[in-house]
Every structure is written in C-alpha cells, then in structure tokens.
C-alpha cells in the first residue's frame, strides 16, 4: 500500500514536471466528457419530464388517415367505437395549428368543453365562453399580453376574431403549454370553419387498461381508415426520442466520442521521446517493469479520473444550473416559440457508470500499452531513442 | 507524501460534490413528484395533451407521436427533409399496420 502511495507520489511529481501539457490534456479530455455528459443529462431529464407528465395523456387516440395523411375524422365513427364492449367514453377533439407570419411562430390551438375544474398550473381560468381564451407562457412572452387583454387571430375566412385572455399557463408547465392557445370547442370549430360532423381526432377511454391494445386492433378492423395511437406508444415515442440512439446523441455525442477516440489513439500510437527517456532512466536505475507500469497506470488514472470528475461536474452545472445553453440551439432548430424550462435534475446512474467505463478504461489501456512496449526494451536502446 | 494528500483531497472533494449533486437531484425528483408533476398530469389529462411543446417549427415535430410518416416530406415523395429538428427525431410509425405483399407469377400459376 505504502509502496503504491510512493509510486503515486512519484507519478504526481512526474506529471507536474510536464504540467502545461498535462493540464491541456485534462482540459480537452474533461471538455469531451462534459459534452457527452451534458447530452446524457439533458436527454434523460427531458425523458423523465415527458414520461412523468404524459402518463396522463389520453389512453387511446383515433385518427383518420386519408391518402397517407392525417385527415379530419367523422364524429359518426365515435358511435361505432362506443358500441364496442370495454369502451368507457369517446370524445371528439378539435385542435389545429395557427401560423403567425409576423414573428413566424406556430401556435397550437386546442378546443375544450366546459370544464369547472381549477387548473393548478394556470394563472386565471380556462375559457368559459366562446369569446375567451387561455394562452401559454411562450405566446404571452412573444406578444406581451396579460390577463384581460385581447388576442386577435385571423380565422380561415381571413376575418379577425377577438378573444379575451382569461388565463395564462404558469412557467412550470412551459414544456407542455408554451405555444398553446386554448379556446372553447365551439369557438375553435367556428374559427377553423370545421363541420359539426367532423373532428380532428377522437379520444377513447377504456375501462380496463390491459384491453387498450386489443381495442385498438378492433377499432382498426372495424374502421380500416383509422389509425389508433395508444398512450403506451406515446410514452415509448419519448423514450426512443431521448435514448442512447437518439438523434441528439448521434449529433453531439458521436462527435465528442470521435474526439475522445482521437485523443486516446494519439496516446496509444506512441509516447513522447521525453517519456521514453524517463522510462529508460527508471529501468537503468533498477526499477522493475511492473513498477514502471504501475507509474503509467497511476498516470493514466490520475488524468482520466480528474478529467471525468471535472467533466461530469461541469456537465451537471451546464445542464441543471445554466439550462444547457450550448445544447439548446440544437433542440430549438427553427422553432420561434421555444419554451424556457428548468429541468428536474434527474440522472440515470447506469448511464453515468457506462460513461465512466467507456472513457476511463480505454484511456488507461492506451497509456499502459505503449509504456509496456518501452519498458520491456533495453534501457540503453530506449534512452538513445 | 504531500502531493498524494493534495490529490486525494481534490478527488475526494469532487466525488463529494458529485454525490451531493446526485442526491440533491434525487430529492428534487421525488419532491417534484408530489407537487408540480401532479399539476402537469392534471393539465395533460384535462386538455388531452400528447406531446411536449419542445419543437414547434413544424407539425410533425410539434406532435411527433401524432404525425404520419409522410409529414416530413410535406408535398411530394422525394422532397428533402426540411427542418433541423427532423435530424434529431427518429421516425416512429405508430398505428400503421399496412404491408406490401408480392405475389410472384409462378405462385399464381400454381
């Protein structure tokens, strides 16, 4: 134990002799780990956010598909579905999009029926008549209105429709409501000039959750032009959206991983003349090959562990304290209304261990192998280069 | 052994910091579970929300779970994917079950 501590003491003084080179190596290594860590933390936190909130999403949504595209569904379909055993309720839903050409933002317009329930994350209230609306924080921030102000939208006939803002969703719900404009269903139908016999889709509630998949198949069989989407599938979408193989991971993670591979490859393909000379001297003064390898092991561990700890701490601070400013532009794309959100600091320990394993072990191996090659060579030959 | 002690205290401090942050995260997640999360679930249930309002640039990125497979190619089959978010969101064909079948001439004759 004491022997290993003395070897570590020697390793640290050896590293300090080349402090600028090693510090820059740690900086690059830590930056690579911070990038990978940031992507992992951000995607996992978003996944937790999505799966946490969307567990209350509709159990089954029925869309109509015409010519390969989502089409309006006849409300007659609701009657057919309602007759199936196991169906609790079928509710036609009206929703759609609205593009504002001034700030080039897309809004999502949702129609609700008369709800008396008080929403915790809504400042004010949901629309109680067709002349009222509730808006998301992103819409409020983009156009600057407050509760009581009027929101003027151009309907499908290009005539202006005025809605009084009765509520604004709180910032905590930004990830769900940022671009929403909630209107009464009748008002939205008029706004979109949507026929009473049509709806955007149907929400189906079932008595037994385990029957959802079977009921989806039955609906598809009875109404072949429909497309049933279950809640489990929605949740699965968000799990695949933010997992290891997600586009986010591919876009940033792979680039960082390649940078790390170049770093490790550079280390593996050879050690500097100075390092070779050091190994030669150690061998010449009587150090065993195993002791030289111990020095190199400690050297690799000190650099990789320091970089990993610094990188992971930097990633945590970047994502959960500063809200990932380096990665947000990637998520934002061309979205004008992008939600400002504070992520819950959820970390997947499995991902953290995998990251540690994938970055520390290869670096250690890459440090030891070239050193071993030099250590087994004749010291005189090594020192002469 | 001065350098060893310094190094161990540095690594010890970073490990302590990391563990403290991870524990804080776990506590925050569980406290979120009983406060804001309940509000978000109420909202999702009442409004029938299906997706996060993260990528509002196109309809298939705003509602990835509701989009059909052809939305990214908007108007004609060979159109290029237009929006940056399309490179982040993998296609997820939910609710489609149609399949192409080939009946070979030799099988038809039999």
Short mmCIF file of C-alpha atoms in Angstrom, two decimals:
data_model
loop_
_atom_site.label_atom_id
_atom_site.label_comp_id
_atom_site.label_asym_id
_atom_site.label_seq_id
_atom_site.Cartn_x
_atom_site.Cartn_y
_atom_site.Cartn_z
CA UNK A 1 0.00 0.00 0.00
CA UNK A 2 2.73 2.42 1.10
CA UNK A 3 4.75 1.34 -1.94
CA UNK A 4 1.84 2.25 -4.25
CA UNK A 5 1.43 5.59 -2.48
CA UNK A 6 5.11 6.34 -3.08
CA UNK A 7 4.72 5.39 -6.74
CA UNK A 8 1.69 7.73 -6.93
CA UNK A 9 3.77 10.50 -5.29
CA UNK A 10 6.45 9.98 -7.94
CA UNK A 11 3.75 9.92 -10.69
CA UNK A 12 2.29 13.22 -9.50
CA UNK A 13 5.71 14.91 -9.46
CA UNK A 14 6.36 13.47 -12.93
CA UNK A 15 3.04 14.88 -14.17
CA UNK A 16 3.81 18.26 -12.58
CA UNK A 17 7.11 18.39 -14.45
CA UNK A 18 5.05 18.48 -17.66
CA UNK A 19 2.23 20.49 -16.14
CA UNK A 20 1.21 22.60 -19.14
CA UNK A 21 0.99 19.59 -21.43
CA UNK A 22 -0.95 17.56 -18.86
CA UNK A 23 -3.24 20.42 -17.88
CA UNK A 24 -4.18 21.00 -21.52
CA UNK A 25 -4.73 17.24 -21.90
CA UNK A 26 -7.05 17.26 -18.85
CA UNK A 27 -8.88 20.33 -20.21
CA UNK A 28 -9.57 18.67 -23.61
CA UNK A 29 -10.44 15.32 -22.01
CA UNK A 30 -12.77 16.99 -19.45
CA UNK A 31 -14.42 19.04 -22.22
CA UNK A 32 -15.15 15.85 -24.19
CA UNK A 33 -16.65 14.20 -21.11
CA UNK A 34 -18.62 17.36 -20.27
CA UNK A 35 -20.11 17.32 -23.79
CA UNK A 36 -21.08 13.66 -23.58
CA UNK A 37 -22.33 14.11 -20.01
CA UNK A 38 -24.40 17.17 -20.95
CA UNK A 39 -26.18 15.26 -23.73
CA UNK A 40 -26.86 12.33 -21.40
CA UNK A 41 -28.13 14.55 -18.57
CA UNK A 42 -30.29 16.69 -20.88
CA UNK A 43 -31.87 13.81 -22.78
CA UNK A 44 -32.51 11.81 -19.61
CA UNK A 45 -34.07 14.81 -17.82
CA UNK A 46 -36.30 15.50 -20.84
CA UNK A 47 -37.29 11.83 -20.96
CA UNK A 48 -38.22 11.89 -17.27
CA UNK A 49 -40.17 15.12 -17.85
CA UNK A 50 -42.05 13.63 -20.83
CA UNK A 51 -42.82 10.23 -19.32
CA UNK A 52 -43.77 11.85 -15.99
CA UNK A 53 -46.27 14.31 -17.50
CA UNK A 54 -47.58 12.19 -20.36
CA UNK A 55 -48.67 9.27 -18.17
CA UNK A 56 -51.96 11.20 -18.01
CA UNK A 57 -52.21 11.51 -21.81
CA UNK A 58 -55.34 10.02 -23.45
CA UNK A 59 -55.40 6.21 -23.26
CA UNK A 60 -56.25 5.86 -26.93
CA UNK A 61 -56.40 8.40 -29.76
CA UNK A 62 -58.11 7.55 -33.03
CA UNK A 63 -57.04 9.47 -36.12
CA UNK A 64 -58.30 9.10 -39.65
CA UNK A 65 -55.74 8.67 -42.40
CA UNK A 66 -56.60 9.63 -45.98
CA UNK A 67 -54.04 9.39 -48.82
CA UNK A 68 -51.35 8.67 -46.25
CA UNK A 69 -52.08 11.88 -44.37
CA UNK A 70 -53.83 12.72 -41.12
CA UNK A 71 -57.37 13.78 -42.04
CA UNK A 72 -60.43 15.03 -40.16
CA UNK A 73 -62.42 12.16 -38.67
CA UNK A 74 -66.24 11.91 -38.94
CA UNK A 75 -67.86 12.06 -35.48
CA UNK A 76 -70.06 9.16 -36.72
CA UNK A 77 -67.03 6.94 -36.05
CA UNK A 78 -67.45 7.71 -32.33
CA UNK A 79 -70.82 5.90 -32.34
CA UNK A 80 -69.26 2.75 -33.86
CA UNK A 81 -66.42 2.78 -31.31
CA UNK A 82 -68.76 3.48 -28.37
CA UNK A 83 -70.65 0.24 -29.09
CA UNK A 84 -67.58 -1.91 -28.54
CA UNK A 85 -67.55 -3.67 -25.16
CA UNK A 86 -64.90 -2.22 -22.80
CA UNK A 87 -65.17 1.36 -24.08
CA UNK A 88 -65.89 3.91 -21.36
CA UNK A 89 -66.22 7.04 -23.46
CA UNK A 90 -65.37 8.51 -26.86
CA UNK A 91 -64.81 12.26 -27.11
CA UNK A 92 -64.34 14.07 -30.43
CA UNK A 93 -61.48 16.53 -30.13
CA UNK A 94 -60.86 19.72 -32.10
CA UNK A 95 -57.35 21.10 -32.37
CA UNK A 96 -55.04 22.50 -35.02
CA UNK A 97 -52.25 24.92 -35.82
CA UNK A 98 -52.05 28.64 -36.46
CA UNK A 99 -49.09 30.33 -38.11
CA UNK A 100 -48.26 33.89 -37.26
CA UNK A 101 -46.42 35.43 -40.20
CA UNK A 102 -45.19 38.44 -38.21
CA UNK A 103 -42.97 36.60 -35.74
CA UNK A 104 -43.03 33.38 -37.84
CA UNK A 105 -44.29 31.28 -34.95
CA UNK A 106 -46.53 28.22 -34.96
CA UNK A 107 -49.24 28.14 -32.31
CA UNK A 108 -51.24 25.08 -31.30
CA UNK A 109 -54.94 25.80 -30.89
CA UNK A 110 -56.88 23.38 -28.68
CA UNK A 111 -60.62 23.31 -28.10
CA UNK A 112 -62.02 22.38 -24.67
CA UNK A 113 -65.56 21.82 -23.48
CA UNK A 114 -66.90 23.43 -20.34
CA UNK A 115 -64.54 22.42 -17.51
CA UNK A 116 -65.21 23.62 -14.00
CA UNK A 117 -62.02 22.09 -12.57
CA UNK A 118 -59.41 24.59 -11.36
CA UNK A 119 -56.06 24.03 -13.03
CA UNK A 120 -53.08 24.30 -10.66
CA UNK A 121 -50.70 25.48 -13.37
CA UNK A 122 -52.99 28.13 -14.82
CA UNK A 123 -52.98 31.75 -13.71
CA UNK A 124 -56.60 32.83 -14.18
CA UNK A 125 -59.08 30.34 -15.66
CA UNK A 126 -59.92 28.32 -18.76
CA UNK A 127 -62.26 29.99 -21.30
CA UNK A 128 -65.84 29.98 -20.03
CA UNK A 129 -67.40 31.39 -23.20
CA UNK A 130 -66.56 31.39 -26.93
CA UNK A 131 -65.03 34.86 -26.69
CA UNK A 132 -62.33 33.85 -24.21
CA UNK A 133 -59.01 32.02 -24.45
CA UNK A 134 -56.14 30.81 -22.26
CA UNK A 135 -52.58 31.07 -23.59
CA UNK A 136 -49.19 29.53 -22.90
CA UNK A 137 -46.28 31.49 -21.46
CA UNK A 138 -44.45 31.42 -24.81
CA UNK A 139 -47.37 33.14 -26.57
CA UNK A 140 -47.60 35.68 -23.75
CA UNK A 141 -43.86 36.37 -23.91
CA UNK A 142 -43.88 36.71 -27.71
CA UNK A 143 -46.83 39.11 -27.96
CA UNK A 144 -46.77 40.66 -24.49
CA UNK A 145 -50.42 40.43 -23.40
CA UNK A 146 -51.66 39.91 -19.84
CA UNK A 147 -54.92 38.52 -18.46
CA UNK A 148 -57.84 40.70 -19.61
CA UNK A 149 -56.13 41.76 -22.86
CA UNK A 150 -57.48 40.69 -26.25
CA UNK A 151 -55.85 38.18 -28.59
CA UNK A 152 -56.78 38.83 -32.21
CA UNK A 153 -56.45 35.91 -34.63
CA UNK A 154 -57.37 35.68 -38.30
CA UNK A 155 -59.74 32.79 -38.92
CA UNK A 156 -59.95 30.61 -42.04
CA UNK A 157 -62.06 33.28 -43.79
CA UNK A 158 -59.31 35.85 -43.03
CA UNK A 159 -61.62 37.83 -40.79
CA UNK A 160 -60.32 38.95 -37.41
CA UNK A 161 -61.61 37.15 -34.34
CA UNK A 162 -61.09 38.67 -30.90
CA UNK A 163 -60.60 36.50 -27.83
CA UNK A 164 -60.22 37.89 -24.33
CA UNK A 165 -57.35 36.26 -22.44
CA UNK A 166 -58.87 34.61 -19.35
CA UNK A 167 -55.76 32.74 -18.24
CA UNK A 168 -52.02 32.28 -18.81
CA UNK A 169 -50.32 28.97 -18.09
CA UNK A 170 -47.60 29.15 -15.43
CA UNK A 171 -43.91 28.78 -16.33
CA UNK A 172 -43.70 25.34 -14.62
CA UNK A 173 -45.89 23.95 -17.40
CA UNK A 174 -43.86 25.54 -20.25
CA UNK A 175 -42.72 22.20 -21.64
CA UNK A 176 -46.37 21.28 -22.21
CA UNK A 177 -48.17 24.55 -22.82
CA UNK A 178 -45.66 27.06 -24.20
CA UNK A 179 -47.31 27.52 -27.61
CA UNK A 180 -50.91 26.69 -26.64
CA UNK A 181 -53.99 28.80 -27.23
CA UNK A 182 -56.94 27.12 -25.52
CA UNK A 183 -60.39 28.07 -26.81
CA UNK A 184 -63.86 26.69 -26.27
CA UNK A 185 -64.54 23.83 -28.67
CA UNK A 186 -67.44 25.63 -30.38
CA UNK A 187 -65.33 28.75 -30.85
CA UNK A 188 -62.49 26.71 -32.37
CA UNK A 189 -64.89 24.90 -34.70
CA UNK A 190 -66.14 28.28 -35.95
CA UNK A 191 -62.57 29.57 -36.18
CA UNK A 192 -61.41 26.64 -38.34
CA UNK A 193 -64.80 26.50 -40.18
CA UNK A 194 -64.95 22.86 -39.18
CA UNK A 195 -68.17 20.99 -39.85
CA UNK A 196 -70.09 19.73 -36.77
CA UNK A 197 -69.87 16.20 -38.15
CA UNK A 198 -66.06 16.26 -38.17
CA UNK A 199 -63.33 16.35 -35.52
CA UNK A 200 -59.51 16.40 -35.53
CA UNK A 201 -59.37 13.06 -33.73
CA UNK A 202 -61.21 11.01 -31.13
CA UNK A 203 -60.14 10.41 -27.53
CA UNK A 204 -61.15 6.98 -26.28
CA UNK A 205 -61.25 6.00 -22.62
CA UNK A 206 -61.36 2.31 -21.72
CA UNK A 207 -62.46 0.54 -18.54
CA UNK A 208 -59.52 -1.87 -18.39
CA UNK A 209 -56.07 -0.52 -19.31
CA UNK A 210 -54.88 -4.00 -20.30
CA UNK A 211 -57.51 -4.14 -23.04
CA UNK A 212 -56.31 -0.96 -24.78
CA UNK A 213 -54.18 -2.75 -27.38
CA UNK A 214 -56.94 -5.26 -28.19
CA UNK A 215 -59.50 -2.48 -28.52
CA UNK A 216 -57.12 -0.55 -30.78
CA UNK A 217 -56.93 -3.62 -33.06
CA UNK A 218 -60.72 -3.99 -33.06
CA UNK A 219 -61.19 -0.33 -33.98
CA UNK A 220 -58.67 -0.68 -36.80
CA UNK A 221 -60.54 -3.77 -38.03
CA UNK A 222 -63.96 -2.09 -37.91
CA UNK A 223 -62.75 1.24 -39.29
CA UNK A 224 -59.82 0.42 -41.61
CA UNK A 225 -59.08 4.05 -42.49
CA UNK A 226 -58.30 4.89 -38.86
CA UNK A 227 -55.03 4.95 -37.01
CA UNK A 228 -55.19 4.17 -33.28
CA UNK A 229 -52.40 5.56 -31.08
CA UNK A 230 -52.17 4.22 -27.53
CA UNK A 231 -50.73 6.03 -24.53
CA UNK A 232 -48.00 3.39 -24.18
CA UNK A 233 -46.94 4.14 -27.75
CA UNK A 234 -46.80 7.87 -26.99
CA UNK A 235 -44.61 7.19 -23.95
CA UNK A 236 -42.46 4.83 -25.99
CA UNK A 237 -42.02 7.59 -28.61
CA UNK A 238 -40.47 9.85 -25.98
CA UNK A 239 -38.31 7.07 -24.64
CA UNK A 240 -36.85 6.44 -28.09
CA UNK A 241 -36.63 10.16 -28.78
CA UNK A 242 -34.18 10.68 -25.92
CA UNK A 243 -32.34 7.39 -25.57
CA UNK A 244 -28.76 6.32 -26.42
CA UNK A 245 -29.61 6.02 -30.10
CA UNK A 246 -31.48 9.33 -30.30
CA UNK A 247 -30.56 11.93 -32.90
CA UNK A 248 -29.38 14.22 -30.13
CA UNK A 249 -26.89 11.59 -29.01
CA UNK A 250 -25.82 10.96 -32.59
CA UNK A 251 -25.42 14.65 -33.41
CA UNK A 252 -23.34 15.69 -30.40
CA UNK A 253 -22.37 12.50 -28.62
CA UNK A 254 -20.77 10.78 -31.57
CA UNK A 255 -18.72 13.89 -32.40
CA UNK A 256 -17.46 14.04 -28.81
CA UNK A 257 -16.78 10.30 -28.81
CA UNK A 258 -14.75 10.62 -32.02
CA UNK A 259 -12.77 13.47 -30.42
CA UNK A 260 -12.10 11.19 -27.44
CA UNK A 261 -11.03 8.33 -29.73
CA UNK A 262 -8.55 10.64 -31.48
CA UNK A 263 -7.19 11.65 -28.06
CA UNK A 264 -6.87 8.01 -26.96
CA UNK A 265 -5.44 6.95 -30.34
CA UNK A 266 -2.78 9.64 -30.14
CA UNK A 267 -1.83 8.30 -26.72
CA UNK A 268 -1.88 4.67 -27.85
CA UNK A 269 0.18 5.08 -31.00
CA UNK A 270 3.24 6.26 -29.18
CA UNK A 271 4.72 8.09 -26.25
CA UNK A 272 6.95 11.14 -26.47
CA UNK A 273 10.74 10.94 -26.56
CA UNK A 274 10.83 12.56 -23.10
CA UNK A 275 8.54 9.90 -21.67
CA UNK A 276 10.61 7.15 -23.31
CA UNK A 277 13.75 8.63 -21.81
CA UNK A 278 12.10 8.72 -18.39
CA UNK A 279 11.18 5.02 -18.66
CA UNK A 280 14.75 4.21 -19.77
CA UNK A 281 16.24 6.07 -16.81
CA UNK A 282 13.87 4.35 -14.37
CA UNK A 283 14.82 0.97 -15.80
CA UNK A 284 18.53 1.86 -15.73
CA UNK A 285 18.46 2.78 -12.03
CA UNK A 286 16.88 -0.55 -11.20
CA UNK A 287 13.10 -0.16 -11.47
CA UNK A 288 11.24 -3.33 -12.42
CA UNK A 289 8.96 -3.40 -15.49
CA UNK A 290 5.96 -3.89 -13.16
CA UNK A 291 6.90 -0.72 -11.24
CA UNK A 292 7.22 1.30 -14.46
CA UNK A 293 3.80 0.01 -15.50
CA UNK A 294 2.44 1.00 -12.06
CA UNK A 295 3.68 4.55 -12.67
CA UNK A 296 1.94 4.60 -16.04
CA UNK A 297 -1.22 3.10 -14.56
CA UNK A 298 -1.36 5.80 -11.90
CA UNK A 299 -0.57 8.45 -14.52
CA UNK A 300 -3.49 7.29 -16.68
CA UNK A 301 -5.81 7.02 -13.69
CA UNK A 302 -4.92 10.47 -12.31
CA UNK A 303 -5.53 12.12 -15.70
CA UNK A 304 -8.68 10.19 -16.62
CA UNK A 305 -10.28 10.31 -13.16
CA UNK A 306 -9.55 14.04 -12.77
CA UNK A 307 -10.93 14.75 -16.25
CA UNK A 308 -14.00 12.57 -15.63
CA UNK A 309 -14.85 14.23 -12.32
CA UNK A 310 -14.27 17.76 -13.67
CA UNK A 311 -16.18 16.94 -16.88
CA UNK A 312 -19.18 15.40 -15.14
CA UNK A 313 -19.43 18.25 -12.62
CA UNK A 314 -19.22 20.76 -15.49
CA UNK A 315 -21.95 18.85 -17.36
CA UNK A 316 -24.27 18.85 -14.32
CA UNK A 317 -23.76 22.58 -13.77
CA UNK A 318 -24.19 23.29 -17.51
CA UNK A 319 -27.47 21.36 -17.79
CA UNK A 320 -29.18 21.84 -14.43
CA UNK A 321 -27.94 25.27 -13.30
CA UNK A 322 -27.41 27.12 -16.61
CA UNK A 323 -30.16 25.18 -18.51
CA UNK A 324 -27.80 23.76 -21.17
CA UNK A 325 -27.10 26.92 -23.23
CA UNK A 326 -24.70 25.02 -25.52
CA UNK A 327 -27.23 22.33 -26.44
CA UNK A 328 -30.46 24.34 -26.56
CA UNK A 329 -29.81 25.75 -30.09
CA UNK A 330 -29.66 22.16 -31.31
CA UNK A 331 -33.06 21.40 -29.77
CA UNK A 332 -34.50 24.73 -30.82
CA UNK A 333 -33.93 24.25 -34.55
CA UNK A 334 -36.12 26.81 -36.29
CA UNK A 335 -38.73 26.96 -33.52
CA UNK A 336 -39.63 30.55 -32.73
CA UNK A 337 -41.61 29.74 -29.60
CA UNK A 338 -39.12 27.68 -27.64
CA UNK A 339 -40.02 27.03 -24.01
CA UNK A 340 -37.84 28.32 -21.20
CA UNK A 341 -37.70 25.45 -18.79
CA UNK A 342 -35.96 24.42 -15.61
CA UNK A 343 -35.16 20.73 -15.79
CA UNK A 344 -35.53 18.45 -12.79
CA UNK A 345 -32.01 17.16 -12.08
CA UNK A 346 -32.77 13.50 -12.77
CA UNK A 347 -29.63 11.46 -13.51
CA UNK A 348 -29.51 7.88 -14.74
CA UNK A 349 -26.76 6.18 -12.67
CA UNK A 350 -26.47 3.39 -15.24
CA UNK A 351 -25.63 5.93 -17.97
CA UNK A 352 -23.13 7.59 -15.63
CA UNK A 353 -21.33 4.29 -14.97
CA UNK A 354 -21.33 3.41 -18.67
CA UNK A 355 -19.83 6.81 -19.49
CA UNK A 356 -17.17 6.33 -16.79
CA UNK A 357 -16.38 2.85 -18.11
CA UNK A 358 -16.22 3.99 -21.73
CA UNK A 359 -13.92 6.92 -21.05
CA UNK A 360 -11.65 5.89 -18.15
CA UNK A 361 -10.82 2.28 -19.11
CA UNK A 362 -9.83 2.90 -22.78
CA UNK A 363 -7.59 5.78 -21.72
CA UNK A 364 -5.88 3.64 -19.08
CA UNK A 365 -5.25 0.90 -21.63
CA UNK A 366 -3.96 3.44 -24.12
CA UNK A 367 -1.49 4.77 -21.52
CA UNK A 368 -0.20 1.40 -20.34
CA UNK A 369 0.32 -0.44 -23.67
CA UNK A 370 2.92 1.92 -25.28
CA UNK A 371 4.66 2.28 -21.89
CA UNK A 372 4.86 -1.52 -21.60
CA UNK A 373 6.46 -1.65 -25.07
CA UNK A 374 9.16 0.81 -23.95
CA UNK A 375 9.57 -0.80 -20.53
CA UNK A 376 10.43 -4.23 -21.98
CA UNK A 377 13.02 -2.75 -24.36
CA UNK A 378 16.69 -2.42 -23.40
CA UNK A 379 17.10 0.84 -21.34
CA UNK A 380 20.15 1.97 -23.32
CA UNK A 381 18.30 1.50 -26.58
CA UNK A 382 15.27 3.41 -25.21
CA UNK A 383 17.41 6.32 -23.94
CA UNK A 384 19.27 6.61 -27.23
CA UNK A 385 15.87 6.76 -28.96
CA UNK B 1 3.51 12.35 0.50
CA UNK B 2 2.31 15.96 0.29
CA UNK B 3 1.24 15.67 -3.36
CA UNK B 4 -0.62 12.43 -2.70
CA UNK B 5 -2.58 14.06 0.13
CA UNK B 6 -3.37 17.05 -2.05
CA UNK B 7 -4.53 14.86 -4.92
CA UNK B 8 -6.69 12.68 -2.69
CA UNK B 9 -8.29 15.71 -1.09
CA UNK B 10 -9.02 17.16 -4.57
CA UNK B 11 -10.57 13.93 -5.87
CA UNK B 12 -12.39 13.43 -2.55
CA UNK B 13 -13.90 16.92 -2.82
CA UNK B 14 -15.07 16.36 -6.43
CA UNK B 15 -16.57 12.94 -5.51
CA UNK B 16 -18.30 14.51 -2.51
CA UNK B 17 -19.63 17.33 -4.72
CA UNK B 18 -20.89 14.90 -7.36
CA UNK B 19 -22.58 12.65 -4.79
CA UNK B 20 -24.16 15.73 -3.14
CA UNK B 21 -25.49 16.93 -6.52
CA UNK B 22 -26.83 13.48 -7.43
CA UNK B 23 -28.55 13.14 -4.02
CA UNK B 24 -29.97 16.66 -4.43
CA UNK B 25 -31.27 15.59 -7.87
CA UNK B 26 -32.98 12.52 -6.46
CA UNK B 27 -34.58 14.58 -3.69
CA UNK B 28 -35.71 17.20 -6.23
CA UNK B 29 -37.21 14.48 -8.46
CA UNK B 30 -39.19 12.96 -5.60
CA UNK B 31 -40.39 16.33 -4.28
CA UNK B 32 -41.35 17.28 -7.87
CA UNK B 33 -43.39 14.06 -7.93
CA UNK B 34 -45.77 15.34 -5.31
CA UNK B 35 -46.06 19.00 -6.33
CA UNK B 36 -45.52 20.30 -9.88
CA UNK B 37 -45.83 16.87 -11.50
CA UNK B 38 -49.36 16.49 -10.15
CA UNK B 39 -50.23 19.84 -11.77
CA UNK B 40 -48.68 18.79 -15.08
CA UNK B 41 -50.60 15.49 -15.05
CA UNK B 42 -53.85 17.33 -14.32
CA UNK B 43 -53.15 19.62 -17.26
CA UNK B 44 -52.27 16.74 -19.59
CA UNK B 45 -55.39 14.83 -18.60
CA UNK B 46 -57.77 17.76 -18.87
CA UNK B 47 -56.51 19.14 -22.19
CA UNK B 48 -55.73 15.70 -23.64
CA UNK B 49 -52.11 16.71 -24.38
CA UNK B 50 -49.99 14.12 -26.16
CA UNK B 51 -46.62 15.79 -26.72
CA UNK B 52 -44.06 18.19 -25.30
CA UNK B 53 -44.08 21.73 -26.71
CA UNK B 54 -40.36 21.49 -27.45
CA UNK B 55 -40.06 21.62 -31.22
CA UNK B 56 -42.74 23.94 -32.59
CA UNK B 57 -41.16 24.50 -36.03
CA UNK B 58 -43.36 22.01 -37.93
CA UNK B 59 -46.45 19.97 -37.15
CA UNK B 60 -44.65 16.64 -37.23
CA UNK B 61 -42.00 17.92 -34.80
CA UNK B 62 -44.54 19.63 -32.53
CA UNK B 63 -46.51 16.39 -32.18
CA UNK B 64 -44.08 13.56 -33.03
CA UNK B 65 -46.41 10.93 -31.56
CA UNK B 66 -49.32 12.10 -33.74
CA UNK B 67 -47.55 12.71 -37.03
CA UNK B 68 -47.88 10.42 -40.01
CA UNK B 69 -44.77 9.19 -41.78
CA UNK B 70 -45.22 11.44 -44.78
CA UNK B 71 -45.48 14.76 -42.93
CA UNK B 72 -41.71 15.36 -43.00
CA UNK B 73 -41.79 15.17 -46.80
CA UNK B 74 -44.76 17.53 -46.92
CA UNK B 75 -45.74 17.79 -50.56
CA UNK B 76 -44.05 15.20 -52.74
CA UNK B 77 -42.41 11.86 -52.01
CA UNK B 78 -38.84 12.80 -52.89
CA UNK B 79 -38.85 16.12 -51.02
CA UNK B 80 -35.87 16.68 -48.76
CA UNK B 81 -36.39 16.77 -45.01
CA UNK B 82 -36.74 20.47 -44.34
CA UNK B 83 -36.47 21.21 -40.63
CA UNK B 84 -33.37 20.84 -38.41
CA UNK B 85 -35.34 19.01 -35.72
CA UNK B 86 -36.04 16.26 -38.23
CA UNK B 87 -32.42 15.18 -37.76
CA UNK B 88 -32.98 14.77 -34.02
CA UNK B 89 -36.34 13.00 -34.04
CA UNK B 90 -36.27 9.43 -35.33
CA UNK B 91 -39.32 8.34 -37.36
CA UNK B 92 -41.79 6.48 -35.18
CA UNK B 93 -44.64 4.99 -37.21
CA UNK B 94 -47.39 4.47 -34.63
CA UNK B 95 -50.69 2.82 -35.52
CA UNK B 96 -49.79 1.86 -39.08
CA UNK B 97 -50.22 -1.80 -39.98
CA UNK B 98 -50.39 -1.93 -43.78
CA UNK B 99 -47.85 -4.15 -45.57
CA UNK B 100 -46.70 -4.60 -49.13
CA UNK B 101 -47.05 -8.16 -50.44
CA UNK B 102 -45.65 -9.53 -53.67
CA UNK B 103 -47.42 -12.35 -55.47
CA UNK B 104 -44.94 -13.92 -57.90
CA UNK B 105 -46.21 -15.09 -61.26
CA UNK B 106 -45.00 -18.66 -60.61
CA UNK B 107 -47.06 -18.79 -57.36
CA UNK B 108 -50.14 -17.50 -59.23
CA UNK B 109 -49.83 -20.26 -61.82
CA UNK B 110 -49.71 -22.92 -59.08
#
